[in-house]
Short mmCIF file of C-alpha atoms in Angstrom, two decimals:
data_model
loop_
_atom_site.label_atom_id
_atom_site.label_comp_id
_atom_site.label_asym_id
_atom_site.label_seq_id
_atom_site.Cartn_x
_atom_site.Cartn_y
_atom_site.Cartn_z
CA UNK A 47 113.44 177.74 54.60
CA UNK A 48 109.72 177.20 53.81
CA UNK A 49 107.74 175.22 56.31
CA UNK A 50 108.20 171.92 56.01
CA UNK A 51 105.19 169.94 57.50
CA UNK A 52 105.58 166.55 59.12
CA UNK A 53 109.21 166.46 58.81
CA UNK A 54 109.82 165.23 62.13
CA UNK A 55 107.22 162.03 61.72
CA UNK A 56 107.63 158.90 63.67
CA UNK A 57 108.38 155.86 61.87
CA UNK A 58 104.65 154.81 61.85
CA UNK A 59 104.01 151.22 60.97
CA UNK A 60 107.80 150.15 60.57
CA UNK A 61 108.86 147.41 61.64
CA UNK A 62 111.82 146.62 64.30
CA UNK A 63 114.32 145.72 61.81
CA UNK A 64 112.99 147.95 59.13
CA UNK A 65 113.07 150.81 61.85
CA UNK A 66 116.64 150.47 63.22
CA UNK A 67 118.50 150.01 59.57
CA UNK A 68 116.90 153.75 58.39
CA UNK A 69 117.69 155.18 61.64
CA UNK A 70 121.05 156.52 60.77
CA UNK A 71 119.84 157.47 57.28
CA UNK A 72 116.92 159.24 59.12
CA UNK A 73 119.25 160.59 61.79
CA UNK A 74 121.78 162.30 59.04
CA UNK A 75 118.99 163.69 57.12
CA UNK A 76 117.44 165.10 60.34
CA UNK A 77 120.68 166.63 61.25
CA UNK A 78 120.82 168.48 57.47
CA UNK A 79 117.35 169.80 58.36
CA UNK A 80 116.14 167.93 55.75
CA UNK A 81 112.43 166.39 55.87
CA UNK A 82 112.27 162.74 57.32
CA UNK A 83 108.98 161.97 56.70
CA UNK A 84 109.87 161.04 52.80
CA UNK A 85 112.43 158.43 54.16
CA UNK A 86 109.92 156.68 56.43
CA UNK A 87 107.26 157.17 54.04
CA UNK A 88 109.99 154.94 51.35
CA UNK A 89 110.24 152.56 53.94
CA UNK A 90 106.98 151.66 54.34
CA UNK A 91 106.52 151.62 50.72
CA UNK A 92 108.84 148.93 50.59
CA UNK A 93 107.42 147.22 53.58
CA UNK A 94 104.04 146.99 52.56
CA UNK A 95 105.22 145.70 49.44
CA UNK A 96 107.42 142.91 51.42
CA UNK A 97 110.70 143.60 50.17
CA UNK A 98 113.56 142.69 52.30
CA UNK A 99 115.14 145.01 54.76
CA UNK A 100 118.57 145.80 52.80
CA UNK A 101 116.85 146.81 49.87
CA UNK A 102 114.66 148.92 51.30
CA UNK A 103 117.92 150.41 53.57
CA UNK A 104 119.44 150.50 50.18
CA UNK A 105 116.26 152.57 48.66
CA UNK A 106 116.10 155.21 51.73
CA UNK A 107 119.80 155.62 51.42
CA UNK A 108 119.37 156.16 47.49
CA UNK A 109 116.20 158.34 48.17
CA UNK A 110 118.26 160.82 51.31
CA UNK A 111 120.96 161.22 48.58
CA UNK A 112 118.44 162.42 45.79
CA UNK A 113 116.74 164.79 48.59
CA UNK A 114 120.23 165.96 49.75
CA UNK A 115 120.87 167.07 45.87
CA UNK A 116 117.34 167.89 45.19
CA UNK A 117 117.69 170.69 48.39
CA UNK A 118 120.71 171.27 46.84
CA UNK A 119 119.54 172.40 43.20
CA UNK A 120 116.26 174.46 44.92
CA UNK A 121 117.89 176.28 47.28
CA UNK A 122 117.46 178.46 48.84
CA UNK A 123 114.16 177.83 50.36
CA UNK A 124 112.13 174.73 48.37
CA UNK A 125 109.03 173.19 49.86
CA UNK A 126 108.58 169.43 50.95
CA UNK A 127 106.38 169.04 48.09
CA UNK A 128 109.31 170.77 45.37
CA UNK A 129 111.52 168.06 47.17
CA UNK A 130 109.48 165.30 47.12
CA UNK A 131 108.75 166.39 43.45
CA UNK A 132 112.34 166.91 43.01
CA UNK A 133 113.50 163.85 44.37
CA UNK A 134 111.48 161.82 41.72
CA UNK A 135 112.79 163.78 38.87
CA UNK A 136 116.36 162.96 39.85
CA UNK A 137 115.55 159.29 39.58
CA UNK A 138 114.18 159.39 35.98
CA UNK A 139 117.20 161.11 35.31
CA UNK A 140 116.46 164.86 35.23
CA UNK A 141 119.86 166.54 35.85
CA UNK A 142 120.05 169.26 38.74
CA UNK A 143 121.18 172.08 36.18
CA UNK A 144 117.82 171.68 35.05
CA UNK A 145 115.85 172.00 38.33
CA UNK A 146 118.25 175.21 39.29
CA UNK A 147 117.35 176.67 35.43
CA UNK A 148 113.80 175.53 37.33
CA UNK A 149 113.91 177.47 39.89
CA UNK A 150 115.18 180.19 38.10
CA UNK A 151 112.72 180.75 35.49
CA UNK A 152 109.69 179.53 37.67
CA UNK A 153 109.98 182.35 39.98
CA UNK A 154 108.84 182.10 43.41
CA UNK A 155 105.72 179.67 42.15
CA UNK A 156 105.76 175.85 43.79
CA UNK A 157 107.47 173.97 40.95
CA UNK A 158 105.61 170.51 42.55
CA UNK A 159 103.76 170.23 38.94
CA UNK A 160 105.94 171.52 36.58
CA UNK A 161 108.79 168.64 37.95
CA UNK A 162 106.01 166.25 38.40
CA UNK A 163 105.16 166.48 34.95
CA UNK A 164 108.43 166.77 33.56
CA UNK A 165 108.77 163.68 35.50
CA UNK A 166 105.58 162.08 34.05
CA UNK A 167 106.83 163.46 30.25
CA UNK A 168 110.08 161.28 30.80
CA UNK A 169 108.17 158.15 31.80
CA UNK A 170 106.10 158.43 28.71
CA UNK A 171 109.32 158.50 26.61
CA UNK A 172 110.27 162.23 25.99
CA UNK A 173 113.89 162.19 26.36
CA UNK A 174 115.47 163.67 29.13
CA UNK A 175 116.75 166.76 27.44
CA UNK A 176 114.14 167.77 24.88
CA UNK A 177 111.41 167.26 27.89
CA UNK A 178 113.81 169.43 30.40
CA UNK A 179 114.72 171.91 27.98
CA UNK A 180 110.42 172.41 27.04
CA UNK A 181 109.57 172.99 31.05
CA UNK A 182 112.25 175.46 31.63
CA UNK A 183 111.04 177.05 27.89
CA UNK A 184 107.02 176.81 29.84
CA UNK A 185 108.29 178.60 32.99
CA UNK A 186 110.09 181.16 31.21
CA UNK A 187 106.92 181.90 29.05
CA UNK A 188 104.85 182.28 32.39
CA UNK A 189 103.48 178.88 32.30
CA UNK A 190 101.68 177.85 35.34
CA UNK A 191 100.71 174.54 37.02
CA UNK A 192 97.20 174.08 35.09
CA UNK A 193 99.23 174.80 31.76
CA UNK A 194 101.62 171.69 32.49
CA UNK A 195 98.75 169.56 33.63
CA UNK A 196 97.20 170.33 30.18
CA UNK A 197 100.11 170.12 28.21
CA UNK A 198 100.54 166.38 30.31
CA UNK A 199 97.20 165.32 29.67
CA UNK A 200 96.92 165.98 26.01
CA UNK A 201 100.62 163.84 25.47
CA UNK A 202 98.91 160.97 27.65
CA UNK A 203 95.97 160.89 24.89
CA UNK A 204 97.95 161.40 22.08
CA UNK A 205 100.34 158.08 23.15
CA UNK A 206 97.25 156.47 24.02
CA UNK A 207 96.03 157.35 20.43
CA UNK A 208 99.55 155.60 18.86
CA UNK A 209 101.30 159.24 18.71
CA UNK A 210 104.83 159.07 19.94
CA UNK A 211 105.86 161.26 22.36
CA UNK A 212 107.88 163.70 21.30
CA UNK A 213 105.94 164.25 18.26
CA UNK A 214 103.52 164.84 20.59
CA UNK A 215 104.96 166.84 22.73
CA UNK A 216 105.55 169.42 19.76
CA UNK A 217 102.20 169.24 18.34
CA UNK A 218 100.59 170.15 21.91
CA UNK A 219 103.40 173.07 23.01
CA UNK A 220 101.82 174.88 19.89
CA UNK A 221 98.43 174.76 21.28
CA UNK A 222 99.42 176.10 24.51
CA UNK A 223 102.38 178.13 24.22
CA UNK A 224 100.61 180.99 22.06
CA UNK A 225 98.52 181.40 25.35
CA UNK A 226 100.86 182.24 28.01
CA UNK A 227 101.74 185.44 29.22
CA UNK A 228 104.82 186.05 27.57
CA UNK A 229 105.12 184.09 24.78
CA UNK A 230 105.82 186.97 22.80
CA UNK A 231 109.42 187.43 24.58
CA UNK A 232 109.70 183.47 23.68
CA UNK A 233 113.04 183.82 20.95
CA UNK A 234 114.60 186.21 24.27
CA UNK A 235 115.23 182.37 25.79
CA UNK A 236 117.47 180.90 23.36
CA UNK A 237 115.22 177.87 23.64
CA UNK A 238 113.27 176.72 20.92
CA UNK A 239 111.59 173.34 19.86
CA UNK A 240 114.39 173.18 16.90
CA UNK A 241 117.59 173.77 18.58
CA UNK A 242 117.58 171.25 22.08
CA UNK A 243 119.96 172.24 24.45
CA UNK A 244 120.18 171.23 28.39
CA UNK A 245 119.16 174.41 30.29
CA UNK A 246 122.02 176.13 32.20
CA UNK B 105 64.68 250.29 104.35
CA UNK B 106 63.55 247.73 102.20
CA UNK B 107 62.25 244.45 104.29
CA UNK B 108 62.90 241.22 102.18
CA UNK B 109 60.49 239.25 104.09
CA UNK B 110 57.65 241.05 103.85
CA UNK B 111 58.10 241.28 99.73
CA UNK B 112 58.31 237.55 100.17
CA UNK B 113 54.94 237.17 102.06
CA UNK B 114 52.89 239.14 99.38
CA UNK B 115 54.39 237.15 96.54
CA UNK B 116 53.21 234.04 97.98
CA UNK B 117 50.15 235.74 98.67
CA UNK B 118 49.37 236.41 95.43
CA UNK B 119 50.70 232.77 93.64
CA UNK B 120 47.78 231.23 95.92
CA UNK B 121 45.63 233.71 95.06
CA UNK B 122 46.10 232.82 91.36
CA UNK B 123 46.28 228.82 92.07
CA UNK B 124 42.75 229.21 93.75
CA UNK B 125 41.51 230.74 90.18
CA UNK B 126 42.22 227.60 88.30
CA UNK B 127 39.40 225.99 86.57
CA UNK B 128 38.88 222.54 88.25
CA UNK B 129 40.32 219.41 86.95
CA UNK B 130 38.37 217.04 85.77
CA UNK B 131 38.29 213.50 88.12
CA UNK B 132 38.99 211.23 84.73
CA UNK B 133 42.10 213.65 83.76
CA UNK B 134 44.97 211.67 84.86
CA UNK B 135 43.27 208.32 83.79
CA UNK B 136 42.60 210.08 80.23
CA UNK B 137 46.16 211.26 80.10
CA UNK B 138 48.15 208.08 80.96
CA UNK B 139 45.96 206.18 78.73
CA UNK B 140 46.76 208.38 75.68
CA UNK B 141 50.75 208.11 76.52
CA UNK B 142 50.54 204.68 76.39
CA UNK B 143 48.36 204.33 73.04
CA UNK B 144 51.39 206.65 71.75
CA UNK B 145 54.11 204.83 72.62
CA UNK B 146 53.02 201.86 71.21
CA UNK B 147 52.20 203.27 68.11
CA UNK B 148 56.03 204.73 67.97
CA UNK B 149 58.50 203.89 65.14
CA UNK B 150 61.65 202.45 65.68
CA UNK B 151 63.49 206.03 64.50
CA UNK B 152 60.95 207.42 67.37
CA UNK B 153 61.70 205.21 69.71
CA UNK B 154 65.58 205.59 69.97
CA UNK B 155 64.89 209.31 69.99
CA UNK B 156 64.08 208.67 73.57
CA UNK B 157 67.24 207.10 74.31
CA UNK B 158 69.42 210.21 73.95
CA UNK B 159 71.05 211.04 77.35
CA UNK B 160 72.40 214.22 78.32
CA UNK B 161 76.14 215.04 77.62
CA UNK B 162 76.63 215.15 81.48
CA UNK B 163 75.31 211.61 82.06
CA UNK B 164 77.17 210.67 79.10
CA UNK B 165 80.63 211.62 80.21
CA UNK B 166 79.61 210.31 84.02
CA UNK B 167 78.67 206.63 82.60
CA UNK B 168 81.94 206.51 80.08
CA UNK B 169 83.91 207.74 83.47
CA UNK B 170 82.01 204.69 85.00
CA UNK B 171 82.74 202.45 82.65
CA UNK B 172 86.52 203.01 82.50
CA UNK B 173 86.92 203.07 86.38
CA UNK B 174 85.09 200.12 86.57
CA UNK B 175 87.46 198.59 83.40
CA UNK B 176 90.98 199.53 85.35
CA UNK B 177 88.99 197.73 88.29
CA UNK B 178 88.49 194.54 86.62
CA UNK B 179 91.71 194.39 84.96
CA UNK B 180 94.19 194.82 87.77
CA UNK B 181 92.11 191.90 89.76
CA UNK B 182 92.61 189.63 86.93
CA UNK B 183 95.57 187.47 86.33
CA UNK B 184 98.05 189.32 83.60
CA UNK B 185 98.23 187.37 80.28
CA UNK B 186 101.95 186.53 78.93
CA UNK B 187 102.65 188.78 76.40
CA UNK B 188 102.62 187.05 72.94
CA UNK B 189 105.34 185.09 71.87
CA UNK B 190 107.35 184.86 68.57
CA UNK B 191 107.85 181.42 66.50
CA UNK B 192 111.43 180.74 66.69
CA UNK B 193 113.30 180.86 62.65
CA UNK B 194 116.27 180.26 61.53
CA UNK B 195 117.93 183.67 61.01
CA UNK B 196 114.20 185.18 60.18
CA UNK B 197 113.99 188.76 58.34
CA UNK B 198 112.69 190.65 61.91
CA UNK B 199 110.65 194.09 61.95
CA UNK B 200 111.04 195.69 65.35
CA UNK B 201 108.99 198.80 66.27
CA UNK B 202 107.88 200.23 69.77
CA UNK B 203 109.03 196.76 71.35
CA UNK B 204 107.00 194.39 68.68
CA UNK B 205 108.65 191.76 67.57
CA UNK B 206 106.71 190.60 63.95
CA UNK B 207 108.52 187.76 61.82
CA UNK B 208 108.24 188.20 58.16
CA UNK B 209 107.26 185.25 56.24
CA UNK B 210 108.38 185.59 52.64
CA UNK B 211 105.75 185.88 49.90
CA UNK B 212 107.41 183.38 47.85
CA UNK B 213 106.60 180.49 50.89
CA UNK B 214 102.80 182.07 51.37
CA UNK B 215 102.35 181.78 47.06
CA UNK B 216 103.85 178.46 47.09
CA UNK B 217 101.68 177.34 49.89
CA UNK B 218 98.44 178.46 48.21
CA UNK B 219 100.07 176.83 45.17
CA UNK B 220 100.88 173.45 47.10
CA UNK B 221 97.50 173.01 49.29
CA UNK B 222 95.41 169.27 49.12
CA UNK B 223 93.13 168.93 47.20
CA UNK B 224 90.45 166.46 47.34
CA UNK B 225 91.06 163.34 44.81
CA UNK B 226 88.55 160.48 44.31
CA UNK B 227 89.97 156.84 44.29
CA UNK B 228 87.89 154.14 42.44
CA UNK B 229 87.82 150.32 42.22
CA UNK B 230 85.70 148.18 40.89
CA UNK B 231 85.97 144.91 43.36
CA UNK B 232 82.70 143.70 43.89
CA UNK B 233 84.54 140.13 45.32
CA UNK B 234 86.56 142.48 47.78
CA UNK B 235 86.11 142.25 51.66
CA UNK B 236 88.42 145.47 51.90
CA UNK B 237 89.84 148.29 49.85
CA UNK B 238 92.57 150.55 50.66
CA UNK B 239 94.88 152.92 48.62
CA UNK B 240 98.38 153.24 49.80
CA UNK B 241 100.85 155.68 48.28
CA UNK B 242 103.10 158.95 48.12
CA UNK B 243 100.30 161.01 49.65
CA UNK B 244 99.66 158.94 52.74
CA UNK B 245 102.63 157.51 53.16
CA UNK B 246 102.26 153.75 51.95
CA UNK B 247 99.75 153.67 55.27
CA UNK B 248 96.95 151.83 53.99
CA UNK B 249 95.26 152.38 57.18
CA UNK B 250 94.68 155.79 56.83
CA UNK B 251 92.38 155.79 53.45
CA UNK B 252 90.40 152.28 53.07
CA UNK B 253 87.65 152.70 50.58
CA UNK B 254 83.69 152.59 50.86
CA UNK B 255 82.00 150.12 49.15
CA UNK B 256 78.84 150.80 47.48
CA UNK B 257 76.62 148.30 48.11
CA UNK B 258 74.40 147.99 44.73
CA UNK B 259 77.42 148.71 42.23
CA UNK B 260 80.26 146.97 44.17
CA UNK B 261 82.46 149.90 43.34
CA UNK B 262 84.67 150.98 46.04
CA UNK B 263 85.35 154.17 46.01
CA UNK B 264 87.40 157.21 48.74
CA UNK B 265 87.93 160.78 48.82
CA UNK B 266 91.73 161.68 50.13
CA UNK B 267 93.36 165.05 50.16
CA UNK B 268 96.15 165.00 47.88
CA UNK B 269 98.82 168.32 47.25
CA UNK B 270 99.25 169.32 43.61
CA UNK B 271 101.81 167.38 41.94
CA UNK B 272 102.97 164.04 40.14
CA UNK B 273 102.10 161.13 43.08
CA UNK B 274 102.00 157.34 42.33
CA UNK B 275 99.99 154.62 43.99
CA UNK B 276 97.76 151.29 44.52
CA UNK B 277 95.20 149.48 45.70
CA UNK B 278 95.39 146.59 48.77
CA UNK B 279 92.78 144.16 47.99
CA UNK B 280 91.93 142.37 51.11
CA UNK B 281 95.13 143.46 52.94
CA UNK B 282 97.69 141.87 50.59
CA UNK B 283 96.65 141.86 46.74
CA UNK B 284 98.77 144.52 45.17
CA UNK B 285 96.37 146.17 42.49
CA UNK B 286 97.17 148.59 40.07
CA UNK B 287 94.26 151.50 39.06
CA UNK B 288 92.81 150.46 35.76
CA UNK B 289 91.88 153.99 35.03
CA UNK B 290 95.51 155.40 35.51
CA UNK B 291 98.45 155.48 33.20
CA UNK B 292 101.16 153.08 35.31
CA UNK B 293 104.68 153.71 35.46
CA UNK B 294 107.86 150.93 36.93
CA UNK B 295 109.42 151.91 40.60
CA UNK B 296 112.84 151.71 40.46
CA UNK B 297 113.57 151.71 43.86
CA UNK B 298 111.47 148.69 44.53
CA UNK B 299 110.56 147.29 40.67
CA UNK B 300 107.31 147.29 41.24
CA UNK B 301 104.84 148.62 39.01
CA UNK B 302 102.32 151.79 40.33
CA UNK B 303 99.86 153.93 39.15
CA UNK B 304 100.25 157.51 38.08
CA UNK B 305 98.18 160.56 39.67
CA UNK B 306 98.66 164.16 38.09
CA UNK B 307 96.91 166.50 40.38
CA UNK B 308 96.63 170.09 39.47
CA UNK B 309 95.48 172.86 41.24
CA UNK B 310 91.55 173.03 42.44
#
């Protein structure tokens, strides 16, 4: 397992009540040696915010189960960041065949862009599948982290400029795919912009 | 036969016979002398001057003799240091040779660390009306108190540096300890844990 930093921090900040209704959430997560620090952190999110106690039980409890099948899907040996990244990707609805084809494809690189901006590509509107099946297409073609954060940036200003996603999200992967290391090997993937299927 | 001593007595004879032929020496000599060795060696290059550091192999091997005695010495009157100890791993790939123990990290964990390290992020406001700034979000843990921003007094802008890891993070501002404030420079996206609205930061590698 990759070092994990922090995973053992206290509940800083929480209060009482906030405190003792993650503390079995906490304590089951601890005991799957998965990182704590995440659930405390959603905690306090919630607290700062001033949302009531159950809902913020309810979002740590949510948040343990997304880790649980975000360690799960990266196995064997994902960082807290891949988690954390992970985690968020779950939530918008990125299935975990698609983080294992991830992992796969991605090597032994940190995946904490390419899921955070398959993450981000989903909140802009790219559906789940076409924006999935395009990242695990990038990672196969050698992409690395400052190629996402390009390929990110460039959507954001295109749907700023009235462009809608997914039309931009094709215009921009033929600007950067021709680039990448093996691009050449691209058809070898069975993946391509005209035939979307999820990533196995 | 042959008498030793009396060879012995006519060869000193005739060394003081010889001595006594000398031509005097000169009462200035030695002052003449000692003051040319002394304009010389100040005159002397450094490559000269180590020259006359070279000992003799026999005074070399005495002083490295020295030296070690004086080493074993030292060492058995000091307090022994505990011998080095291993980080325990779960079930860790292990080298062992001659009785040391190494632990193998992976390569993949030492690339993704490189891949995942902080880098430093500017946060900016502009609240000139604010009496305090802070950002609160995934990379501090919602713990405003850890990253309140510096105000600028002729702008008004607040402003902080924080050490962020690569990846997608989302955040806000807390205006005077309590005004939830979204970054007007950053695309925003919904919670939907909470249903709260946050800004978006994609950081890359430095």
């Amino acid at each position: 397992m990759t070092a994990r930093v922090a995973s053992g921090q206290a509940p800083q900040a929480l209060d009482s009540a906030t405190a003792a209704a993650i503390a079995p959430i906490v304590e089951a997560a601890r005991a799957e040696k998965l990182p704590v620090a995440p659930l405390y952190a959603k905690a306090r999110e919630g607290q700062v915010q001033r949302v009531a106690v159950a809902k913020i039980e309810a979002a740590v409890r949510t948040l343990a189960d997304r880790m649980r099948a975000a360690n799960e899907a990266l196995a064997p040996d994902a960082s807290e960041q891949e988690l954390h990244a992970a985690a968020d990707a779950i939530k918008s609805g990125v299935p975990a065949e698609t983080l294992r084809a991830m992992r796969k494809a991605g090597g032994d690189g940190s995946l904490a862009v390419p899921i955070g901006v398959l993450t981000q590509l989903i909140a802009r509107g790219v559906p789940v599948e076409r924006a999935s099946m395009e990242v695990v297409a990038l990672l196969q073609k050698g992409a690395v982290a400052r190629n996402f954060i390009a390929l990110e940036e460039r959507v954001r200003q295109d749907v700023l400029a009235g462009r809608r996603p997914d039309e931009s999200l094709d215009l921009r992967l033929k600007g950067i795919i021709p680039n990448l290391p093996q691009s050449a090997g691209a058809s070898a993937t069975g993946l391509s912009a005209s035939s979307p299927k999820r990533p196995r | 036969m042959h008498d030793i001593n009396e060879d012995s007595d006519e060869l000193i004879g005739r060394i003081v016979s010889e001595l006594k032929t000398l031509p005097p020496v000169p009462a200035d000599a030695t002052a003449r002398v000692l003051a040319r060795v002394d304009a010389a060696r100040r005159s002397e290059t450094p490559g000269r001057f180590s020259r006359r550091f070279i000992i003799s192999l026999p005074a070399a091997i005495g002083y490295a003799l020295a030296a070690t005695l004086a080493g074993f010495l030292i060492r058995g009157a000091l307090p022994r240091r505990p011998e080095p100890t291993v980080a325990q791993v779960p079930n860790p790939p292990v080298a062992e040779t001659l009785g040391t123990r190494t632990t193998i990290v992976p390569a993949s964990a030492n690339r993704r660390a490189l891949q995942e390290a902080p880098v430093k992020v500017q946060f900016v406001l502009d609240a000139p009306r604010a009496k305090s700034v802070m950002v609160v979000g995934d990379f501090n843990a919602w713990d405003g108190s850890r990253t309140p921003l510096e105000r600028d007094s002729t702008t008004g802008v607040w402003s902080a540096l924080v050490d962020v890891h690569p990846g997608r993070h989302v955040y806000a501002f807390l205006v005077d300890g309590k005004t939830w404030t979204l970054d007007p420079r950053a695309p925003r996206t919904k919670d939907l844990d909470y249903g709260t609205q946050q800004s978006v930061l994609m950081v890359g590698l430095p």
